[in-house]
CSV table of C-alpha atoms in Angstrom, one decimal:
chain,number,residue,atom,x,y,z
A,1,UNK,CA,31.0,22.5,39.1
A,2,UNK,CA,31.1,22.0,35.4
A,3,UNK,CA,30.9,18.7,33.6
A,4,UNK,CA,34.4,19.3,32.0
A,5,UNK,CA,35.9,19.0,35.5
A,6,UNK,CA,34.8,15.4,35.7
A,7,UNK,CA,36.8,12.7,34.0
A,8,UNK,CA,35.0,10.6,31.4
A,9,UNK,CA,36.1,7.0,31.6
A,10,UNK,CA,35.4,3.5,30.3
A,11,UNK,CA,34.0,4.7,27.0
A,12,UNK,CA,33.3,1.8,24.7
A,13,UNK,CA,31.5,0.9,21.5
A,14,UNK,CA,31.9,-2.8,20.7
A,15,UNK,CA,30.3,-4.3,17.6
A,16,UNK,CA,28.3,-7.5,18.4
A,17,UNK,CA,29.6,-7.6,21.9
A,18,UNK,CA,28.7,-6.4,25.4
A,19,UNK,CA,30.8,-4.1,27.5
A,20,UNK,CA,31.7,-5.1,31.0
A,21,UNK,CA,31.5,-1.4,32.0
A,22,UNK,CA,28.3,0.5,32.9
A,23,UNK,CA,26.4,3.3,31.3
A,24,UNK,CA,26.5,6.0,33.9
A,25,UNK,CA,26.3,9.6,32.7
A,26,UNK,CA,24.7,10.8,35.9
A,27,UNK,CA,21.3,11.4,34.2
A,28,UNK,CA,19.1,8.4,34.4
A,29,UNK,CA,17.0,8.9,31.4
A,30,UNK,CA,20.0,9.6,29.2
A,31,UNK,CA,21.5,6.3,30.4
A,32,UNK,CA,18.3,4.5,29.4
A,33,UNK,CA,18.5,6.0,25.9
A,34,UNK,CA,22.1,5.1,25.4
A,35,UNK,CA,21.3,1.6,26.4
A,36,UNK,CA,19.2,1.3,23.2
A,37,UNK,CA,22.5,0.9,21.3
A,38,UNK,CA,23.1,-2.3,23.3
A,39,UNK,CA,19.6,-3.8,22.6
A,40,UNK,CA,18.9,-2.5,19.1
A,41,UNK,CA,22.3,-1.8,17.4
A,42,UNK,CA,23.8,-4.8,19.1
A,43,UNK,CA,26.7,-2.5,19.9
A,44,UNK,CA,28.1,-2.7,23.4
A,45,UNK,CA,28.1,0.8,24.7
A,46,UNK,CA,29.6,2.1,28.0
A,47,UNK,CA,30.4,5.5,29.4
A,48,UNK,CA,31.1,6.8,32.9
A,49,UNK,CA,31.1,10.5,33.8
A,50,UNK,CA,32.8,11.3,37.1
A,51,UNK,CA,32.6,8.9,39.9
A,52,UNK,CA,30.0,6.1,39.5
A,53,UNK,CA,28.0,5.9,42.7
A,54,UNK,CA,25.6,3.0,43.2
A,55,UNK,CA,21.9,4.0,43.0
A,56,UNK,CA,22.8,7.7,42.3
A,57,UNK,CA,21.5,7.6,38.7
A,58,UNK,CA,20.7,11.4,38.6
A,59,UNK,CA,23.8,12.7,40.5
A,60,UNK,CA,24.6,15.1,37.6
A,61,UNK,CA,21.0,16.2,36.9
A,62,UNK,CA,21.6,19.7,38.2
A,63,UNK,CA,24.7,20.3,36.2
A,64,UNK,CA,24.8,22.1,32.9
A,65,UNK,CA,23.2,19.6,30.5
A,66,UNK,CA,24.1,21.8,27.5
A,67,UNK,CA,27.7,20.6,28.2
A,68,UNK,CA,26.9,17.1,29.6
A,69,UNK,CA,24.8,15.7,26.8
A,70,UNK,CA,27.1,16.9,23.9
A,71,UNK,CA,30.0,15.5,25.9
A,72,UNK,CA,28.5,12.1,26.1
A,73,UNK,CA,27.5,12.2,22.4
A,74,UNK,CA,31.0,13.2,21.4
A,75,UNK,CA,32.8,10.6,23.5
A,76,UNK,CA,30.6,7.8,22.2
A,77,UNK,CA,31.0,9.2,18.7
A,78,UNK,CA,34.8,8.8,18.9
A,79,UNK,CA,34.5,5.2,19.8
A,80,UNK,CA,31.8,4.6,17.3
A,81,UNK,CA,34.0,5.9,14.5
A,82,UNK,CA,36.4,3.0,15.3
A,83,UNK,CA,33.8,0.3,14.6
A,84,UNK,CA,32.7,2.1,11.4
A,85,UNK,CA,36.2,2.0,9.8
A,86,UNK,CA,35.4,-0.8,7.5
A,87,UNK,CA,32.1,0.8,6.3
A,88,UNK,CA,32.7,2.4,2.9
A,89,UNK,CA,32.4,6.2,2.7
A,90,UNK,CA,29.0,7.1,1.1
A,91,UNK,CA,27.2,4.0,2.6
A,92,UNK,CA,23.7,4.9,3.7
A,93,UNK,CA,21.1,3.3,6.0
A,94,UNK,CA,17.6,4.3,7.0
A,95,UNK,CA,15.3,3.0,9.7
A,96,UNK,CA,12.0,4.1,11.2
A,97,UNK,CA,11.1,3.0,14.8
A,98,UNK,CA,7.5,2.6,15.8
A,99,UNK,CA,6.3,3.2,19.3
A,100,UNK,CA,2.7,3.3,20.3
A,101,UNK,CA,2.7,7.1,20.4
A,102,UNK,CA,5.6,8.1,18.2
A,103,UNK,CA,7.3,7.3,14.8
A,104,UNK,CA,10.8,8.7,14.1
A,105,UNK,CA,12.9,8.3,10.9
A,106,UNK,CA,16.7,8.1,11.0
A,107,UNK,CA,18.9,8.3,8.0
A,108,UNK,CA,22.7,7.7,8.2
A,109,UNK,CA,25.5,8.3,5.7
A,110,UNK,CA,29.1,7.4,6.3
A,111,UNK,CA,31.2,10.5,5.6
A,112,UNK,CA,34.8,11.7,6.2
A,113,UNK,CA,33.5,14.4,8.5
A,114,UNK,CA,30.2,13.8,10.2
A,115,UNK,CA,27.4,16.3,10.9
A,116,UNK,CA,23.9,16.5,12.2
A,117,UNK,CA,22.2,17.1,8.8
A,118,UNK,CA,18.6,17.4,10.1
A,119,UNK,CA,17.0,17.3,13.5
A,120,UNK,CA,13.3,17.7,14.0
A,121,UNK,CA,11.8,16.1,17.1
A,122,UNK,CA,10.3,19.1,19.0
A,123,UNK,CA,7.8,19.6,20.4
A,124,UNK,CA,8.3,16.7,22.7
A,125,UNK,CA,4.7,15.7,23.1
A,126,UNK,CA,1.5,17.7,23.4
A,127,UNK,CA,1.4,18.2,27.1
A,128,UNK,CA,1.5,21.2,27.4
A,129,UNK,CA,0.5,21.7,23.8
A,130,UNK,CA,2.4,25.0,23.4
A,131,UNK,CA,5.9,23.5,24.3
A,132,UNK,CA,5.7,19.8,24.9
A,133,UNK,CA,7.8,18.3,27.7
A,134,UNK,CA,10.9,20.3,28.8
A,135,UNK,CA,12.2,17.4,30.9
A,136,UNK,CA,11.9,13.6,30.8
A,137,UNK,CA,12.9,12.3,34.2
A,138,UNK,CA,15.8,14.6,34.9
A,139,UNK,CA,17.0,15.0,31.3
A,140,UNK,CA,16.3,18.3,29.6
A,141,UNK,CA,14.8,17.6,26.2
A,142,UNK,CA,16.3,20.7,24.5
A,143,UNK,CA,19.8,19.1,24.8
A,144,UNK,CA,19.0,15.9,22.9
A,145,UNK,CA,20.0,17.7,19.8
A,146,UNK,CA,23.4,18.5,21.3
A,147,UNK,CA,23.9,14.8,22.1
A,148,UNK,CA,23.1,13.9,18.5
A,149,UNK,CA,25.3,16.6,17.1
A,150,UNK,CA,28.3,15.5,19.2
A,151,UNK,CA,27.8,11.9,18.1
A,152,UNK,CA,27.5,12.9,14.5
A,153,UNK,CA,30.6,15.1,14.4
A,154,UNK,CA,32.9,12.7,16.1
A,155,UNK,CA,31.6,9.4,14.5
A,156,UNK,CA,31.9,10.5,10.9
A,157,UNK,CA,28.2,10.0,10.4
A,158,UNK,CA,25.8,12.3,8.7
A,159,UNK,CA,22.7,11.9,10.8
A,160,UNK,CA,19.1,13.0,10.0
A,161,UNK,CA,16.4,12.5,12.6
A,162,UNK,CA,12.8,13.5,11.7
A,163,UNK,CA,9.7,13.0,13.7
A,164,UNK,CA,7.0,11.5,11.4
A,165,UNK,CA,4.3,11.7,14.2
A,166,UNK,CA,4.2,11.6,17.9
A,167,UNK,CA,2.2,12.9,20.9
A,168,UNK,CA,4.3,11.4,23.8
A,169,UNK,CA,7.6,13.1,24.7
A,170,UNK,CA,9.1,10.0,26.3
A,171,UNK,CA,8.3,7.9,23.2
A,172,UNK,CA,9.5,10.6,20.7
A,173,UNK,CA,13.0,10.5,22.3
A,174,UNK,CA,13.0,6.7,22.7
A,175,UNK,CA,11.9,6.3,19.1
A,176,UNK,CA,14.8,8.5,17.9
A,177,UNK,CA,17.4,6.5,19.8
A,178,UNK,CA,16.0,3.2,18.7
A,179,UNK,CA,15.7,4.3,15.1
A,180,UNK,CA,19.3,5.5,15.2
A,181,UNK,CA,20.4,2.2,16.8
A,182,UNK,CA,18.6,0.1,14.2
A,183,UNK,CA,20.0,2.3,11.3
A,184,UNK,CA,23.5,1.9,12.8
A,185,UNK,CA,23.1,-1.9,12.8
A,186,UNK,CA,22.0,-1.9,9.2
A,187,UNK,CA,24.9,0.4,8.3
A,188,UNK,CA,27.4,-2.0,9.9
A,189,UNK,CA,25.7,-4.9,8.1
A,190,UNK,CA,25.8,-3.1,4.8
A,191,UNK,CA,22.0,-3.3,4.5
A,192,UNK,CA,19.0,-0.9,4.5
A,193,UNK,CA,15.4,-1.6,5.2
A,194,UNK,CA,14.0,-1.3,1.6
A,195,UNK,CA,17.0,-2.6,-0.3
A,196,UNK,CA,16.0,-6.2,-0.4
A,197,UNK,CA,17.9,-7.3,-3.5
A,198,UNK,CA,21.5,-6.6,-2.2
A,199,UNK,CA,24.0,-9.4,-1.6
A,200,UNK,CA,24.5,-8.3,2.0
A,201,UNK,CA,20.7,-8.5,2.6
A,202,UNK,CA,20.6,-12.0,1.0
A,203,UNK,CA,23.5,-13.1,3.2
A,204,UNK,CA,21.8,-12.0,6.4
A,205,UNK,CA,18.1,-12.6,5.7
A,206,UNK,CA,17.7,-14.4,2.4
A,207,UNK,CA,16.5,-18.0,1.8
A,208,UNK,CA,20.1,-19.4,2.1
A,209,UNK,CA,21.0,-17.4,5.2
A,210,UNK,CA,21.5,-18.8,8.7
A,211,UNK,CA,18.5,-16.6,9.8
A,212,UNK,CA,16.2,-18.4,7.3
A,213,UNK,CA,17.4,-21.8,8.4
A,214,UNK,CA,16.9,-21.1,12.1
A,215,UNK,CA,13.6,-19.5,11.4
A,216,UNK,CA,12.3,-22.5,9.6
A,217,UNK,CA,13.8,-24.9,12.2
A,218,UNK,CA,11.6,-23.4,14.9
A,219,UNK,CA,8.5,-25.0,13.3
A,220,UNK,CA,6.4,-22.1,14.4
A,221,UNK,CA,2.7,-22.5,13.7
A,222,UNK,CA,-0.8,-21.8,15.1
A,223,UNK,CA,-4.3,-23.0,14.6
A,224,UNK,CA,-7.7,-21.5,15.5
A,225,UNK,CA,-11.0,-23.3,15.1
A,226,UNK,CA,-14.2,-21.8,16.5
A,227,UNK,CA,-17.9,-21.4,15.9
A,228,UNK,CA,-20.3,-18.8,17.1
A,229,UNK,CA,-23.8,-17.7,16.1
A,230,UNK,CA,-22.2,-15.3,13.6
A,231,UNK,CA,-19.2,-17.1,12.2
A,232,UNK,CA,-17.5,-20.5,11.9
A,233,UNK,CA,-13.7,-20.0,11.3
A,234,UNK,CA,-10.7,-22.2,10.8
A,235,UNK,CA,-7.3,-20.5,10.6
A,236,UNK,CA,-4.1,-22.6,10.1
A,237,UNK,CA,-0.8,-20.8,9.9
A,238,UNK,CA,2.8,-21.9,9.5
A,239,UNK,CA,5.9,-19.7,9.5
A,240,UNK,CA,7.5,-22.1,7.1
A,241,UNK,CA,8.6,-20.0,4.1
A,242,UNK,CA,5.2,-20.5,2.5
A,243,UNK,CA,5.9,-24.0,1.2
A,244,UNK,CA,2.3,-25.1,1.9
A,245,UNK,CA,0.8,-22.3,0.0
A,246,UNK,CA,-2.1,-19.9,0.7
A,247,UNK,CA,-5.8,-20.6,0.6
A,248,UNK,CA,-8.3,-18.0,1.8
A,249,UNK,CA,-12.1,-18.6,1.7
A,250,UNK,CA,-13.8,-15.9,3.7
A,251,UNK,CA,-16.8,-15.4,1.4
A,252,UNK,CA,-15.5,-11.8,0.8
A,253,UNK,CA,-13.4,-11.7,-2.4
A,254,UNK,CA,-11.6,-8.4,-1.5
A,255,UNK,CA,-10.7,-9.7,2.0
A,256,UNK,CA,-9.4,-12.9,0.4
A,257,UNK,CA,-7.1,-10.9,-1.9
A,258,UNK,CA,-5.8,-8.8,1.0
A,259,UNK,CA,-4.9,-11.7,3.2
A,260,UNK,CA,-3.5,-13.7,0.2
A,261,UNK,CA,-1.3,-10.8,-0.7
A,262,UNK,CA,-0.2,-10.3,2.9
A,263,UNK,CA,0.6,-14.0,3.5
A,264,UNK,CA,2.6,-14.4,0.2
A,265,UNK,CA,4.7,-11.4,1.0
A,266,UNK,CA,5.3,-12.7,4.6
A,267,UNK,CA,6.4,-16.0,3.2
A,268,UNK,CA,4.0,-18.0,5.4
A,269,UNK,CA,1.6,-20.8,4.7
A,270,UNK,CA,-1.9,-19.8,5.5
A,271,UNK,CA,-5.3,-21.4,5.3
A,272,UNK,CA,-8.5,-19.5,6.2
A,273,UNK,CA,-12.0,-20.9,5.9
A,274,UNK,CA,-15.0,-18.9,7.2
A,275,UNK,CA,-18.7,-19.3,7.0
A,276,UNK,CA,-20.1,-16.1,8.2
A,277,UNK,CA,-23.5,-14.3,8.4
A,278,UNK,CA,-22.9,-12.4,5.2
A,279,UNK,CA,-26.7,-12.1,4.8
A,280,UNK,CA,-26.4,-9.5,7.6
A,281,UNK,CA,-23.3,-7.7,6.2
A,282,UNK,CA,-19.5,-8.0,6.0
A,283,UNK,CA,-18.8,-6.9,9.6
A,284,UNK,CA,-18.8,-10.1,11.6
A,285,UNK,CA,-16.9,-12.1,9.0
A,286,UNK,CA,-14.1,-9.6,8.3
A,287,UNK,CA,-13.7,-8.7,12.0
A,288,UNK,CA,-13.6,-12.3,13.3
A,289,UNK,CA,-11.3,-13.6,10.6
A,290,UNK,CA,-8.8,-10.7,11.4
A,291,UNK,CA,-9.0,-11.4,15.1
A,292,UNK,CA,-8.4,-15.1,14.6
A,293,UNK,CA,-5.5,-14.5,12.3
A,294,UNK,CA,-3.9,-12.1,14.8
A,295,UNK,CA,-4.4,-14.6,17.6
A,296,UNK,CA,-2.8,-17.3,15.6
A,297,UNK,CA,0.2,-15.1,14.8
A,298,UNK,CA,0.7,-14.4,18.5
A,299,UNK,CA,0.7,-18.1,19.2
A,300,UNK,CA,3.2,-18.7,16.4
A,301,UNK,CA,5.6,-16.0,17.5
A,302,UNK,CA,5.9,-17.5,21.0
A,303,UNK,CA,8.1,-15.4,23.3
A,304,UNK,CA,9.7,-13.6,20.3
A,305,UNK,CA,13.1,-14.2,21.9
A,306,UNK,CA,15.9,-14.1,19.3
A,307,UNK,CA,13.7,-12.5,16.7
A,308,UNK,CA,14.6,-9.4,14.7
A,309,UNK,CA,11.4,-7.8,16.1
A,310,UNK,CA,11.4,-4.5,14.1
A,311,UNK,CA,11.3,-3.6,10.4
A,312,UNK,CA,9.9,-1.2,7.9
A,313,UNK,CA,8.9,-2.0,4.4
A,314,UNK,CA,7.5,-0.1,1.4
A,315,UNK,CA,5.3,-1.4,-1.4
A,316,UNK,CA,3.6,-0.1,-4.5
A,317,UNK,CA,0.4,-1.1,-6.1
A,318,UNK,CA,-1.0,0.9,-8.9
A,319,UNK,CA,-0.6,4.6,-7.9
A,320,UNK,CA,-0.4,3.8,-4.2
A,321,UNK,CA,2.8,3.7,-2.3
A,322,UNK,CA,2.7,2.7,1.4
A,323,UNK,CA,5.3,2.1,4.1
A,324,UNK,CA,4.5,-0.1,7.1
A,325,UNK,CA,6.7,0.1,10.2
A,326,UNK,CA,6.2,-2.8,12.6
A,327,UNK,CA,7.3,-3.9,16.0
A,328,UNK,CA,6.4,-7.2,17.6
A,329,UNK,CA,6.2,-5.3,20.8
A,330,UNK,CA,3.4,-6.9,22.8
A,331,UNK,CA,2.0,-3.3,23.0
A,332,UNK,CA,-0.8,-3.3,20.4
A,333,UNK,CA,-1.3,0.0,18.6
A,334,UNK,CA,-2.2,0.9,15.0
A,335,UNK,CA,-1.7,4.4,13.6
A,336,UNK,CA,-2.1,5.3,9.9
A,337,UNK,CA,-2.9,8.2,7.5
A,338,UNK,CA,-4.4,6.1,4.7
A,339,UNK,CA,-6.9,7.9,2.5
A,340,UNK,CA,-10.0,5.8,3.0
A,341,UNK,CA,-12.8,8.3,2.9
A,342,UNK,CA,-13.5,8.5,-0.8
A,343,UNK,CA,-14.8,5.0,-1.5
A,344,UNK,CA,-17.5,3.0,0.3
A,345,UNK,CA,-16.2,-0.4,-0.8
A,346,UNK,CA,-12.8,-2.1,-1.5
A,347,UNK,CA,-13.2,-3.8,-4.9
A,348,UNK,CA,-17.0,-3.8,-4.4
A,349,UNK,CA,-17.2,-6.6,-1.7
A,350,UNK,CA,-15.5,-5.3,1.5
A,351,UNK,CA,-16.7,-2.1,3.0
A,352,UNK,CA,-13.9,0.5,3.4
A,353,UNK,CA,-14.8,1.0,7.1
A,354,UNK,CA,-14.2,-2.7,7.6
A,355,UNK,CA,-10.8,-2.6,5.9
A,356,UNK,CA,-9.8,0.0,8.5
A,357,UNK,CA,-11.2,-2.3,11.2
A,358,UNK,CA,-9.5,-5.4,9.7
A,359,UNK,CA,-6.1,-3.6,10.1
A,360,UNK,CA,-6.9,-2.7,13.7
A,361,UNK,CA,-8.2,-6.1,14.7
A,362,UNK,CA,-5.2,-7.9,13.1
A,363,UNK,CA,-2.7,-5.5,14.8
A,364,UNK,CA,-4.2,-5.6,18.2
A,365,UNK,CA,-4.6,-9.4,18.3
A,366,UNK,CA,-1.2,-10.0,16.9
A,367,UNK,CA,0.1,-7.7,19.7
A,368,UNK,CA,2.0,-5.5,17.4
A,369,UNK,CA,2.8,-1.8,17.1
A,370,UNK,CA,2.2,-0.8,13.5
A,371,UNK,CA,2.6,2.6,11.8
A,372,UNK,CA,1.3,2.9,8.3
A,373,UNK,CA,2.4,5.9,6.2
A,374,UNK,CA,0.7,6.6,2.9
A,375,UNK,CA,3.5,8.0,0.7
A,376,UNK,CA,1.3,8.2,-2.5
A,377,UNK,CA,-2.5,8.0,-2.6
A,378,UNK,CA,-4.0,5.1,-4.6
A,379,UNK,CA,-6.4,5.8,-7.5
A,380,UNK,CA,-8.8,3.6,-5.6
A,381,UNK,CA,-9.1,2.2,-2.0
A,382,UNK,CA,-8.3,-1.2,-3.5
A,383,UNK,CA,-4.9,0.0,-4.7
A,384,UNK,CA,-4.2,1.5,-1.2
A,385,UNK,CA,-5.4,-1.7,0.5
A,386,UNK,CA,-3.2,-4.0,-1.6
A,387,UNK,CA,-0.1,-1.8,-1.3
A,388,UNK,CA,-0.7,-1.9,2.5
A,389,UNK,CA,-1.1,-5.7,2.5
A,390,UNK,CA,2.1,-6.1,0.6
A,391,UNK,CA,4.1,-3.8,2.8
A,392,UNK,CA,2.5,-5.3,6.0
A,393,UNK,CA,3.6,-8.8,4.8
A,394,UNK,CA,7.1,-7.7,4.0
A,395,UNK,CA,7.6,-6.1,7.3
A,396,UNK,CA,6.1,-9.1,9.1
A,397,UNK,CA,8.5,-11.5,7.4
A,398,UNK,CA,11.6,-9.5,8.6
A,399,UNK,CA,10.2,-8.9,12.1
A,400,UNK,CA,9.6,-12.6,12.6
A,401,UNK,CA,13.0,-13.6,11.2
A,402,UNK,CA,15.5,-15.1,13.7
A,403,UNK,CA,18.6,-13.0,14.2
A,404,UNK,CA,21.2,-15.7,15.0
A,405,UNK,CA,23.5,-13.0,16.5
A,406,UNK,CA,21.0,-12.5,19.3
A,407,UNK,CA,21.5,-16.2,20.4
A,408,UNK,CA,17.9,-16.5,21.6
A,409,UNK,CA,17.9,-13.2,23.6
A,410,UNK,CA,15.1,-10.7,23.4
A,411,UNK,CA,15.7,-7.5,21.5
A,412,UNK,CA,14.8,-5.2,24.4
A,413,UNK,CA,16.6,-3.1,27.0
A,414,UNK,CA,14.1,-4.7,29.5
A,415,UNK,CA,15.2,-8.2,28.5
A,416,UNK,CA,11.6,-9.3,27.9
A,417,UNK,CA,8.6,-8.3,25.9
A,418,UNK,CA,6.2,-9.5,28.6
A,419,UNK,CA,3.7,-6.9,29.6
């Protein structure tokens, strides 16, 4: 029996609303991917293929998926086109979604006639290395492209999906659907991740926005005070818009500048005082300060319910241009391609290997997933380090921002970020 012999019913795409109907294509993993629109685009998606039978999530798995997946994409695309009517032709949006083993970039442009402009996700992982995964659950990976093409052609969107990096097939596909969902949300909002000066961006996320007011009203803060044989550290952090200023005294000038830059871009108040065994070297001080800062951030974030959760941000410093893509995921992972092997020191006072370790210690203890992409190499490691700190802070500020439209709910298809 072919897919076309089944009726497709209850297809919906509702902006900033939930559908009362299920997502039930008959292929369980595809349903899970389409559910990302609900969580990350805040678009209520529903579709049923054939008869919906309770607990028979893969009832269509043996059917011709070269027809099934494009069918689902096309039907959703038709409904998506309706909620995109007010978006001006030519509007664009871009989002990168970080998972611990994948990073996919999505670019969207509103057109009269949509098309899949670029699609580069294969191979789906490295196991086996020659082909990657051919199936994830019961879904055949080769037909993801057909889903995206159907969606593009019927929604009026020009869609580009490019894998930046990724070794895990499940996460490559998941990253693509989440990146698409987040880019769609931005397109509907009239914003894009690195266009921070637009009126729409200011309305949603600026200092006069409801997001800003609710973020400040949470009074999020954290403090860490500890002494060991190697270091004595005090870290005091407030996600208060930075009204109490930044003061970093680690004993390592380059580390001070990195964290000062990060905190100022993140619009947070931060005090760090450390007395470390610098007579040994910079290792214990830079590591312990980064661990403590990460732990304090985790405390300040709380459950992360209602937060924006993901963002990507670019920054330039000197010749260096860096993009940081961040997810307050509770699944710590740092991946980067920074050129760090040509200098032993950052600005003469922090060893380069410890700058690498600082990034890892901060990311792991703040329980984030962070991908750093070096777009242009700095003339020195200091330029690279400060561009990274700036982009990290900008991404952090938007990830930690309250999205009032979520009404305190977690931005996750699981409904929680608990591990």
